[in-house]
Coordinates of C-alpha atoms (C1' of nucleotides) in Angstrom, one line a residue:
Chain A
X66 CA 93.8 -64.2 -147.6
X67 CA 96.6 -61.9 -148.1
X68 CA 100.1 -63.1 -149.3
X69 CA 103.1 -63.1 -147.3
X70 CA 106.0 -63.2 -148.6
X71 CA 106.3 -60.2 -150.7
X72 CA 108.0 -56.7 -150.6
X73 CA 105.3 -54.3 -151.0
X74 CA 101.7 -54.0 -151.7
X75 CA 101.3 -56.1 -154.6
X76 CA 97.8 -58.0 -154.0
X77 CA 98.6 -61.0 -155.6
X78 CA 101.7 -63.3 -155.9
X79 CA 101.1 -63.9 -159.6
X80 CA 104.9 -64.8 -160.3
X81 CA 105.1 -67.1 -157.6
X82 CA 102.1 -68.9 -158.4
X83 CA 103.2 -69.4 -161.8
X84 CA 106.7 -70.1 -161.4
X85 CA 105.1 -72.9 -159.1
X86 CA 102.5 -73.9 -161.6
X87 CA 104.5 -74.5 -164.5
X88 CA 107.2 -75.8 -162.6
X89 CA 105.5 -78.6 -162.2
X90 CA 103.9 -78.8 -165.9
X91 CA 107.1 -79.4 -166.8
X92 CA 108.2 -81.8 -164.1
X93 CA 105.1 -83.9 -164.8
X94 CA 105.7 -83.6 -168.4
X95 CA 109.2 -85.1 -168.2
X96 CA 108.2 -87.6 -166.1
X97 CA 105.9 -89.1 -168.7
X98 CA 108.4 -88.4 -171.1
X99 CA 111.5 -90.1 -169.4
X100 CA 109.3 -92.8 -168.7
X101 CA 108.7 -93.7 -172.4
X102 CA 112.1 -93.1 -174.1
X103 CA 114.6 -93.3 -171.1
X104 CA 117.0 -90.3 -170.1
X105 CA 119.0 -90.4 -173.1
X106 CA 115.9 -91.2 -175.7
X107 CA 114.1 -88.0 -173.9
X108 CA 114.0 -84.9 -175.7
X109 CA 113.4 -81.4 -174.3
X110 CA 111.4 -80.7 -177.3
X111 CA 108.7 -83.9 -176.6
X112 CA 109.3 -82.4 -173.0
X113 CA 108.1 -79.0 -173.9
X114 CA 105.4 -80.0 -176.2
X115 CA 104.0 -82.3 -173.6
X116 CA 104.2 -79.7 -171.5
X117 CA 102.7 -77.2 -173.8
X118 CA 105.2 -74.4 -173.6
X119 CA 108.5 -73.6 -175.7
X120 CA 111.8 -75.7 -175.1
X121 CA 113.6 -72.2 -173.9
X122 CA 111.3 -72.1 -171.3
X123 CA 112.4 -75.7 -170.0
X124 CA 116.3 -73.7 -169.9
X125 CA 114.7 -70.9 -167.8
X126 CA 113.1 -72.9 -165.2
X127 CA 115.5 -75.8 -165.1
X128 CA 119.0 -74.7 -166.8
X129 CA 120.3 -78.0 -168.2
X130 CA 118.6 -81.3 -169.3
X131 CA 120.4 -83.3 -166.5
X132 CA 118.8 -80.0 -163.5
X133 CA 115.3 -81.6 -164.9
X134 CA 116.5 -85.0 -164.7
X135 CA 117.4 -84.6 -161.2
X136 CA 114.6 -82.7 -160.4
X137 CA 112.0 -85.8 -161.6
X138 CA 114.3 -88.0 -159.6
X139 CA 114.5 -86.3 -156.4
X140 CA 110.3 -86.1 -156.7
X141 CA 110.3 -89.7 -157.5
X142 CA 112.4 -90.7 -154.5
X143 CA 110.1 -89.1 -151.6
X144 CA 106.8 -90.8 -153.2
X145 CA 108.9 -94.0 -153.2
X146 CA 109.4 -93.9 -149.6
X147 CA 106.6 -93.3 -148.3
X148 CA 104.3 -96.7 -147.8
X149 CA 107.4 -98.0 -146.2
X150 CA 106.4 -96.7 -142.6
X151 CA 103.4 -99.5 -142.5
X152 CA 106.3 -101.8 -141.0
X153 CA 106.4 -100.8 -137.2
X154 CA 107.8 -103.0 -134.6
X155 CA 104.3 -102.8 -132.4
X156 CA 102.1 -103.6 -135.8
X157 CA 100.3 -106.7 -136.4
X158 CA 102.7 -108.3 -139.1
X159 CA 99.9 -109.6 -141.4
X160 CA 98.0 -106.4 -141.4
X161 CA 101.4 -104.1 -141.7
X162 CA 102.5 -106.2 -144.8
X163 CA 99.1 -106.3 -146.4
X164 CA 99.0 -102.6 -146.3
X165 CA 102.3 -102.1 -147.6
X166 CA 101.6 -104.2 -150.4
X167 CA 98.5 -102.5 -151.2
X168 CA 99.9 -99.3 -151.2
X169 CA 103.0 -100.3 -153.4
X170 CA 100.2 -101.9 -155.8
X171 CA 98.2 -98.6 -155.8
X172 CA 101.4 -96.8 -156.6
X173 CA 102.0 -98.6 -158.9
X174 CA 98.9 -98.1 -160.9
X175 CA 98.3 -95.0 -160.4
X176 CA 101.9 -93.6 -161.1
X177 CA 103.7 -96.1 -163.3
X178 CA 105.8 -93.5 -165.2
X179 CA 107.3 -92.5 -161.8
X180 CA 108.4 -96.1 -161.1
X181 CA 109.7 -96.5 -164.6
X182 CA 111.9 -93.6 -164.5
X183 CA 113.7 -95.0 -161.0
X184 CA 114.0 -98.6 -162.2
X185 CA 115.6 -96.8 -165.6
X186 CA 118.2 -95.2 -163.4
X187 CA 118.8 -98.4 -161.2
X188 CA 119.4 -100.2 -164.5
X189 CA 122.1 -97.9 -166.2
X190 CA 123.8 -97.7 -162.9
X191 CA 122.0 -95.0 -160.5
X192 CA 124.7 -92.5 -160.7
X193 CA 122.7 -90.0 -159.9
X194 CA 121.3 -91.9 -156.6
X195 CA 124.3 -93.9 -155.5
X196 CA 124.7 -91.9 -152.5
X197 CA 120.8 -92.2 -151.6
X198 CA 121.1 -95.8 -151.5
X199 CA 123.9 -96.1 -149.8
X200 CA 123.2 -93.9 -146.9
X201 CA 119.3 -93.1 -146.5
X202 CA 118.0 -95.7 -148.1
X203 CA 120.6 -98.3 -147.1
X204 CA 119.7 -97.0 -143.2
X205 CA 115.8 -97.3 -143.8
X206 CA 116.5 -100.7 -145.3
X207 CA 118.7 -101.7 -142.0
X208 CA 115.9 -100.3 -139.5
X209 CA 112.8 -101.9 -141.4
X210 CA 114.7 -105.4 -141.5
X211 CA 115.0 -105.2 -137.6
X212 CA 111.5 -104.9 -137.5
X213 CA 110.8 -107.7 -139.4
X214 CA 113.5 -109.7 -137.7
X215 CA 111.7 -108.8 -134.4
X216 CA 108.5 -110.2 -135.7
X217 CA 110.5 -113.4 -136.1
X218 CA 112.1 -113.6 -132.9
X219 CA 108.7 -112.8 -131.4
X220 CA 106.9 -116.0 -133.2
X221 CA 104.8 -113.8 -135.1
X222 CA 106.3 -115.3 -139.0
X223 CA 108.5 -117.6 -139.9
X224 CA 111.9 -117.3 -140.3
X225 CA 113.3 -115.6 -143.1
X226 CA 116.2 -112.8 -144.6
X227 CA 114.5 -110.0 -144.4
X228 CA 116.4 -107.8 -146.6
X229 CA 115.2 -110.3 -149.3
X230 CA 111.7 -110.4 -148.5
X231 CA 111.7 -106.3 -148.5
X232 CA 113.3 -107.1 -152.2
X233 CA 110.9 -109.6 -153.4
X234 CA 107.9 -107.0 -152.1
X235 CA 109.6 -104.4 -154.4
X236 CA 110.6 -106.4 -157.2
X237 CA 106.9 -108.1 -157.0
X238 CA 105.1 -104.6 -156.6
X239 CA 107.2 -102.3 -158.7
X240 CA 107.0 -105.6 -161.6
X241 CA 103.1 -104.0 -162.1
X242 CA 104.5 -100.7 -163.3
X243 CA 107.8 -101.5 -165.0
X244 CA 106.4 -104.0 -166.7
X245 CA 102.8 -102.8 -167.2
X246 CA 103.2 -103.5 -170.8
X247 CA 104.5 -107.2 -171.1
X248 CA 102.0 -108.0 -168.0
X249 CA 99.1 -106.7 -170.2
X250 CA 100.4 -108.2 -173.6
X251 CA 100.6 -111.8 -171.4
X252 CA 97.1 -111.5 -170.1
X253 CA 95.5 -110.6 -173.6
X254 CA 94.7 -107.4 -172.1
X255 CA 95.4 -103.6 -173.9
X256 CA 95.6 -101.8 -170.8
X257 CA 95.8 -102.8 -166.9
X258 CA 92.4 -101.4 -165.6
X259 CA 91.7 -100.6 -161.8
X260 CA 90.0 -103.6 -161.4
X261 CA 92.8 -106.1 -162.8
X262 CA 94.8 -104.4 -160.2
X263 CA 92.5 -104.9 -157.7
X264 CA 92.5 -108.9 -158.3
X265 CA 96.2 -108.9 -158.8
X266 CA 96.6 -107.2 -156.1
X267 CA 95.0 -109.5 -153.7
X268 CA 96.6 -112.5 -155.3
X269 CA 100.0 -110.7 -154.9
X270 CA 99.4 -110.3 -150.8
X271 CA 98.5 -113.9 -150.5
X272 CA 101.8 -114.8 -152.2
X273 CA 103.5 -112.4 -149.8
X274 CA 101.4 -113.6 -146.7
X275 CA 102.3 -117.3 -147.2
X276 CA 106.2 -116.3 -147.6
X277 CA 106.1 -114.8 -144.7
X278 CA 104.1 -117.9 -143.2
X279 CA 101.2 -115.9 -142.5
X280 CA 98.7 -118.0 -144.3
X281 CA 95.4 -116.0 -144.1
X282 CA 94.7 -112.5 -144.8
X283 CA 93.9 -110.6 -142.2
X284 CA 90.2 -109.1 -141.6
X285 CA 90.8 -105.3 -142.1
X286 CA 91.1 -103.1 -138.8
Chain B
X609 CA 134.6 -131.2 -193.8
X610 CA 134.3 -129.0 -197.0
X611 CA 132.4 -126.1 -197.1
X612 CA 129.5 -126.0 -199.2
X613 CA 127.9 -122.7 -199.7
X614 CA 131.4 -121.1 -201.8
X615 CA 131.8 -121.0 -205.5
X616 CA 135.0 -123.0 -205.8
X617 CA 137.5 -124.5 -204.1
X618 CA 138.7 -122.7 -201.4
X619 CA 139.7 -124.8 -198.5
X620 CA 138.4 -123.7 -195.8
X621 CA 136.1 -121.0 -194.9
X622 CA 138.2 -118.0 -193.3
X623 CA 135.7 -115.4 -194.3
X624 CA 133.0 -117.3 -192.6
X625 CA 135.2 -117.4 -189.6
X626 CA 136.2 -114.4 -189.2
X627 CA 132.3 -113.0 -190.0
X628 CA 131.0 -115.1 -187.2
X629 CA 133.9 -113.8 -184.7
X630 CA 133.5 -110.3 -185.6
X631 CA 129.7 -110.4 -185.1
X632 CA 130.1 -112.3 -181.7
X633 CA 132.5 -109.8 -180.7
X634 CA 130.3 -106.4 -181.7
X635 CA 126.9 -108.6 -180.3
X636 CA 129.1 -109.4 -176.8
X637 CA 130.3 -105.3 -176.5
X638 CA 126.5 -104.4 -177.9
X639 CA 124.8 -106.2 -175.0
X640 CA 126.7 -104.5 -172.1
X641 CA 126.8 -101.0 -174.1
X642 CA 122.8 -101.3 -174.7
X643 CA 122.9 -102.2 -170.8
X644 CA 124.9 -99.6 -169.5
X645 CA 123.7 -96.7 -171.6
X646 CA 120.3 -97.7 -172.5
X647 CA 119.0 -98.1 -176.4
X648 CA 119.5 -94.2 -176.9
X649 CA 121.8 -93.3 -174.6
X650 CA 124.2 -96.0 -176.4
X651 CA 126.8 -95.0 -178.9
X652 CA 128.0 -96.8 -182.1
X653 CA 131.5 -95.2 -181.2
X654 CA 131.2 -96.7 -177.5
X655 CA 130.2 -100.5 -178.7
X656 CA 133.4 -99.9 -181.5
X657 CA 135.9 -99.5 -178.9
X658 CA 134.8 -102.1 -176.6
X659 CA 134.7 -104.5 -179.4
X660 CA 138.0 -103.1 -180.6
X661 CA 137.1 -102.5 -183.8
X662 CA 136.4 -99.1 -186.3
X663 CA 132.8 -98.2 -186.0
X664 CA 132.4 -98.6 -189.7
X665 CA 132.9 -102.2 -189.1
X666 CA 129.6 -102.0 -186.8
X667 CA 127.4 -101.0 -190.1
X668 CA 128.9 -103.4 -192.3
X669 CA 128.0 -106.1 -190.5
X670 CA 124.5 -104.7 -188.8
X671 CA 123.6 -102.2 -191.0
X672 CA 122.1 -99.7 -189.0
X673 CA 122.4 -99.2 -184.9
X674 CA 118.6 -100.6 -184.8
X675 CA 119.4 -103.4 -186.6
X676 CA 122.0 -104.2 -184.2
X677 CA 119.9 -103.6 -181.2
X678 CA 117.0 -106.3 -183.0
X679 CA 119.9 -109.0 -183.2
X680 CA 121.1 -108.5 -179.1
X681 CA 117.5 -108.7 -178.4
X682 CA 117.0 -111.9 -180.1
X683 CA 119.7 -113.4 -178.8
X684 CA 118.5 -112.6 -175.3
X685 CA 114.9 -113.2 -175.6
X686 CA 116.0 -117.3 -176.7
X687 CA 118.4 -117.4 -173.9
X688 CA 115.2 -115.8 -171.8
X689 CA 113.1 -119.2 -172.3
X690 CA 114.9 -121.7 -171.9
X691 CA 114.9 -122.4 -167.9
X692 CA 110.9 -122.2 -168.0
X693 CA 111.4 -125.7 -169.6
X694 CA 111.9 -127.3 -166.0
X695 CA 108.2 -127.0 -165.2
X696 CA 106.3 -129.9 -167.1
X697 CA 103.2 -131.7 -165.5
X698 CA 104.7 -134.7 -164.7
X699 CA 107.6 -133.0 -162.5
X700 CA 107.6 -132.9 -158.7
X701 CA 106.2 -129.1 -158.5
X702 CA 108.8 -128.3 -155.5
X703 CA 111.9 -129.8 -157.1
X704 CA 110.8 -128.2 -160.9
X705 CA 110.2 -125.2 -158.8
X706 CA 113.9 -124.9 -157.0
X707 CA 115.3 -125.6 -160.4
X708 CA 113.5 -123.1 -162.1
X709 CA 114.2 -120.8 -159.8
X710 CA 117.9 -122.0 -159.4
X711 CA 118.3 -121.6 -163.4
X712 CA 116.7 -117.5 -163.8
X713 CA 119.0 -116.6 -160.4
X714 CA 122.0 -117.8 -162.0
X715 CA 121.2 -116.5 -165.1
X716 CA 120.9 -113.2 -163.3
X717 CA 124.5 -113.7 -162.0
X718 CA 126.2 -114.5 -165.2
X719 CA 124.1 -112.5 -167.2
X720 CA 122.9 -109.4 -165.6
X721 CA 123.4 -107.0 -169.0
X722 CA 121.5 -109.5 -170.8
X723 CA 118.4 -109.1 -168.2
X724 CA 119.1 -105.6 -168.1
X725 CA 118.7 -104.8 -172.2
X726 CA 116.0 -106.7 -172.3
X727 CA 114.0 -105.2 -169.1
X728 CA 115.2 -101.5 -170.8
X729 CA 113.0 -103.0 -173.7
X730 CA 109.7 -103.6 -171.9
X731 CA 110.2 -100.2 -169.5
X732 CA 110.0 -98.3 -172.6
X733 CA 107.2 -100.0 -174.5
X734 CA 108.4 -102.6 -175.6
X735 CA 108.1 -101.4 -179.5
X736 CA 110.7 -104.4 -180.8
X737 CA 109.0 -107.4 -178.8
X738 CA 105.4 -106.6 -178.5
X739 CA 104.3 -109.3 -181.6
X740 CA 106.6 -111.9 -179.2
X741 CA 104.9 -110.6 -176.6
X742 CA 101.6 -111.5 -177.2
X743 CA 102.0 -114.0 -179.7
X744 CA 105.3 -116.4 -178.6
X745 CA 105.6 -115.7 -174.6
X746 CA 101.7 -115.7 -174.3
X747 CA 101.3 -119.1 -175.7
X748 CA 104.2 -119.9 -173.4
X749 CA 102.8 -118.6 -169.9
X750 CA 99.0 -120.3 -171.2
X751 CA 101.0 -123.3 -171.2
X752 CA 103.2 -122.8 -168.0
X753 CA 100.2 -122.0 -166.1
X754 CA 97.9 -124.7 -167.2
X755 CA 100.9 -127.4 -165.6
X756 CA 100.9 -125.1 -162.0
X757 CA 96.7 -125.4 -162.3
X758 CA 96.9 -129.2 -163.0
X759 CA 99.6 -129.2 -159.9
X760 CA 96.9 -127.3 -158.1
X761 CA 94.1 -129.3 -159.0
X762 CA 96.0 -132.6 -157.9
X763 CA 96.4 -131.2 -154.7
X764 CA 100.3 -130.7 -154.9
X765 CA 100.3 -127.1 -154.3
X766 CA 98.6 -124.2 -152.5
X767 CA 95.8 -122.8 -154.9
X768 CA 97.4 -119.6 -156.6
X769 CA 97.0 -117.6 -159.7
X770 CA 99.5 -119.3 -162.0
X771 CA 99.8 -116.7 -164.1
X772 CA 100.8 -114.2 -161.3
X773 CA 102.8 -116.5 -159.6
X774 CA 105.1 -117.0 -162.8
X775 CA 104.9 -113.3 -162.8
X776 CA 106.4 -113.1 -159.2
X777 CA 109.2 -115.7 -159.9
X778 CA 110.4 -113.1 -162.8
X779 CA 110.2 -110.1 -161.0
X780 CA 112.2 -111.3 -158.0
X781 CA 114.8 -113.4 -160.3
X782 CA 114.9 -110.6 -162.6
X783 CA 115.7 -107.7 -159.7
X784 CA 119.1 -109.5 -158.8
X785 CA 120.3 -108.6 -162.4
X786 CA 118.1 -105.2 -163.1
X787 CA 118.4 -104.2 -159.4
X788 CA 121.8 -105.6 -159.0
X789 CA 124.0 -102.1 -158.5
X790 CA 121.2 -101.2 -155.7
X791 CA 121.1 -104.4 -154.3
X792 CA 124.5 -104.2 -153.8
X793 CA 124.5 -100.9 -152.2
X794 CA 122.0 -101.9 -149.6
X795 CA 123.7 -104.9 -148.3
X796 CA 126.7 -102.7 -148.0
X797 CA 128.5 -104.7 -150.9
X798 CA 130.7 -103.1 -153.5
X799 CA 129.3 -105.8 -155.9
X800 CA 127.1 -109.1 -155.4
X801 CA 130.0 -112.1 -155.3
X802 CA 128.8 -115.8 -156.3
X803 CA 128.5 -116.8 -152.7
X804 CA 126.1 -114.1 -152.2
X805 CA 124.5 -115.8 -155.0
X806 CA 124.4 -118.9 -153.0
X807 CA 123.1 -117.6 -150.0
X808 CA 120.1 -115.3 -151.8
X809 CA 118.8 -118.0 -154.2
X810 CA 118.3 -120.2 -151.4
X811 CA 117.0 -117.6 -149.6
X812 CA 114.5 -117.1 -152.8
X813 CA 113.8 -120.5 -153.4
X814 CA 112.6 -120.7 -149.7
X815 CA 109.7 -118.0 -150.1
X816 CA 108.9 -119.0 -153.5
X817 CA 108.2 -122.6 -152.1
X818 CA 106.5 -121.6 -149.0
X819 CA 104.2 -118.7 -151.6
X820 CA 103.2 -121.7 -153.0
X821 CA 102.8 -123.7 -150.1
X822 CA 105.9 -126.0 -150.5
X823 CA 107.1 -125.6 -147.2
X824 CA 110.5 -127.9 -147.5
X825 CA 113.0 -127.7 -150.0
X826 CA 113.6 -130.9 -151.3
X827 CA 116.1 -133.1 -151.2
X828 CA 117.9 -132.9 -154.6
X829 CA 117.5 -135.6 -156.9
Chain C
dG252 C1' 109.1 -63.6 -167.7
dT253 C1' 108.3 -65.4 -172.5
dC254 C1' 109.4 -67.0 -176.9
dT255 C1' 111.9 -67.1 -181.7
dA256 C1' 115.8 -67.8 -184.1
dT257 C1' 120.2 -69.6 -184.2
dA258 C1' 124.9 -71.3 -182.6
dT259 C1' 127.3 -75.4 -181.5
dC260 C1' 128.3 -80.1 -181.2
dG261 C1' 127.9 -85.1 -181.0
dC262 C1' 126.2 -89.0 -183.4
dG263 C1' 124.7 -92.2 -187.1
dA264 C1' 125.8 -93.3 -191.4
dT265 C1' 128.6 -93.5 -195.7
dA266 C1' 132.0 -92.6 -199.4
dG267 C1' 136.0 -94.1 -201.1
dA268 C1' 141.1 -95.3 -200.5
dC269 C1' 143.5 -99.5 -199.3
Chain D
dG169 C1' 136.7 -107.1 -196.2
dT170 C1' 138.8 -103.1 -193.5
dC171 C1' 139.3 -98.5 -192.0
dT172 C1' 139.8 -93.1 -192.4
dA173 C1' 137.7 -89.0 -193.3
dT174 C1' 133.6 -86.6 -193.6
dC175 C1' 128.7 -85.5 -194.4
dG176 C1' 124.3 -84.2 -192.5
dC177 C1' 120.9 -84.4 -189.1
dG178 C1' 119.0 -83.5 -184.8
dA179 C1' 119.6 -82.2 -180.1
dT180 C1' 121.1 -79.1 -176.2
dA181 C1' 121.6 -74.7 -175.1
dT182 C1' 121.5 -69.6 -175.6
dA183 C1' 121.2 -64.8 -177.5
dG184 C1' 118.3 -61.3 -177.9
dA185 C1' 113.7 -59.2 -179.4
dC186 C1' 109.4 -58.6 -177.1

DNA sequence: GTCTATATCGCGATAGAC
DNA sequence: GTCTATCGCGATATAGAC
């Protein structure tokens, strides 16, 4: 196909491309590297060498330390959102809950560096996302507890503060990935595989289930 | 009564005194430094001032900043298991249950930098705790769980894993201090008050109970 | 656009007067 | 035992050759 965006005749888009691939070398990089040693502990140097390119290079594509910082965050913040939209007023509760779950497990495993890197900014005071949770996500909060408090006004769970069951899902869920290494140390394991999470994973929706007094899982649509 | 670990006879033991102050002092400013700022991101400058002292003072007494940060995280990780004490076999599981649960909210409340150093601990691999890890709290859950399994196997609760259900009761304890400054946001608070302690742990204790299938709350002994 | 070499500064740690 | 002044390292950031 040709390329669009570009003055002349140049076949090829090669400093786009690259801008975009090693863009996100380096976002994926400090990710893992944020993760491990916090936002202070990080260094652009481990960044860079993760990354496999020179620290200067992290200045060209990012300018400061903090740019990058905000850049893994803002990344972070849309793949957090996401699973939320399983909880729709016209959705059988059981089902809706046990997919949400699921899909906050899978996160989880699959991208535990990402979770660590929002729970470290939570923790040292989420000045950088103070305004997020006080407008969007405070909104998406206030619209997905009105679902659930329909679901108890219709009879379909019991009775409960919604805003603290959405809490205990993410406390419970995001607990798999935050604290991947004391959960793995208390189960005389090295390393949570795919199939540990599996198991958890279906214990952890029961727990959920029964909360909600919705005692049996639901047979999957 | 006269001291007994001097040379002579001095009367009493000022320099004892004033040792044990000064340390409480720098391990108090310490914990909500380490919290605030994370290991790294905390200065020995920044823990001087709040314990209004000269940061020379810091290294006389703890050496070196890591040293420091090893004697906060002991004194957490003991004030960390003591509540788990309330579940014993012979207990009624739903009143052990509410008091557990009563014990890690309101240590949550009172102590939220506390939670927070030591969950800034585990998030980044946990280098300083991993032999209590595996060695101290391991033995510890073994035994926790084996009293919910003999609960279970009486027929006095809803068959769970124990080991994931402790796991739970953390997490969504835990969040209320870790979480606390998003928690906050999302209920539209400037900051969680003692009533909305009240409120939430019974809120807690509620789906905790009824995740194990302990409908009622109980009537408190 | 890429990378080396370096400027600059903040922090941990300590020497040494009191 | 306490505190001031300072050393030295390591990290961010940038200048400037390629």
């Amino acid at each position: 196909m040709a390329t669009t965006e570009n003055t002349d005749l140049q076949d090829t888009a090669p400093q786009g491309r690259i801008r975009r691939e090693n863009r996100e070398r380096i976002l994926k990089a400090a990710e893992l590297v944020f993760a491990e040693a916090g936002r202070a502990g990080a260094t652009m140097a481990d960044i860079a060498e993760r990354a496999g390119l020179p620290k200067a290079n992290l200045h060209y594509y990012f300018g400061t330390k903090e740019d990058l910082y905000r850049a893994v965050l803002d990344n972070i913040l849309r793949l957090w959102l996401a699973p939320i939209d399983s909880l729709r007023p016209d959705a059988d509760p059981a089902a809706a809950l046990t997919a949400y779950v699921a899909a906050k497990m899978e996160a989880s495993r699959s991208r535990p560096a990402a979770s660590k890197v929002f729970a470290n900014e939570i923790l040292h005071g989420a000045a950088q996302v103070q305004e997020f949770l006080a407008k969007d996500l405070r909104r998406l909060v206030d619209a997905k507890a009105a679902v659930i408090d329909g679901w108890i006004a219709a009879g379909r769970m019991a009775p409960l503060d919604a805003r603290q069951f959405l809490f205990m899902i993410w406390a419970v869920t995001q607990h798999y990935a935050d604290f991947n290494v004391q959960v793995a140390a208390l189960l005389g394991r090295k390393k949570l595989t795919r199939s540990d999470f599996d198991r958890i994973t279906r214990e952890v929706v029961r727990m959920v289930l029964r909360a909600a007094g919705l005692p049996e899982p639901p047979p999957h649509p």
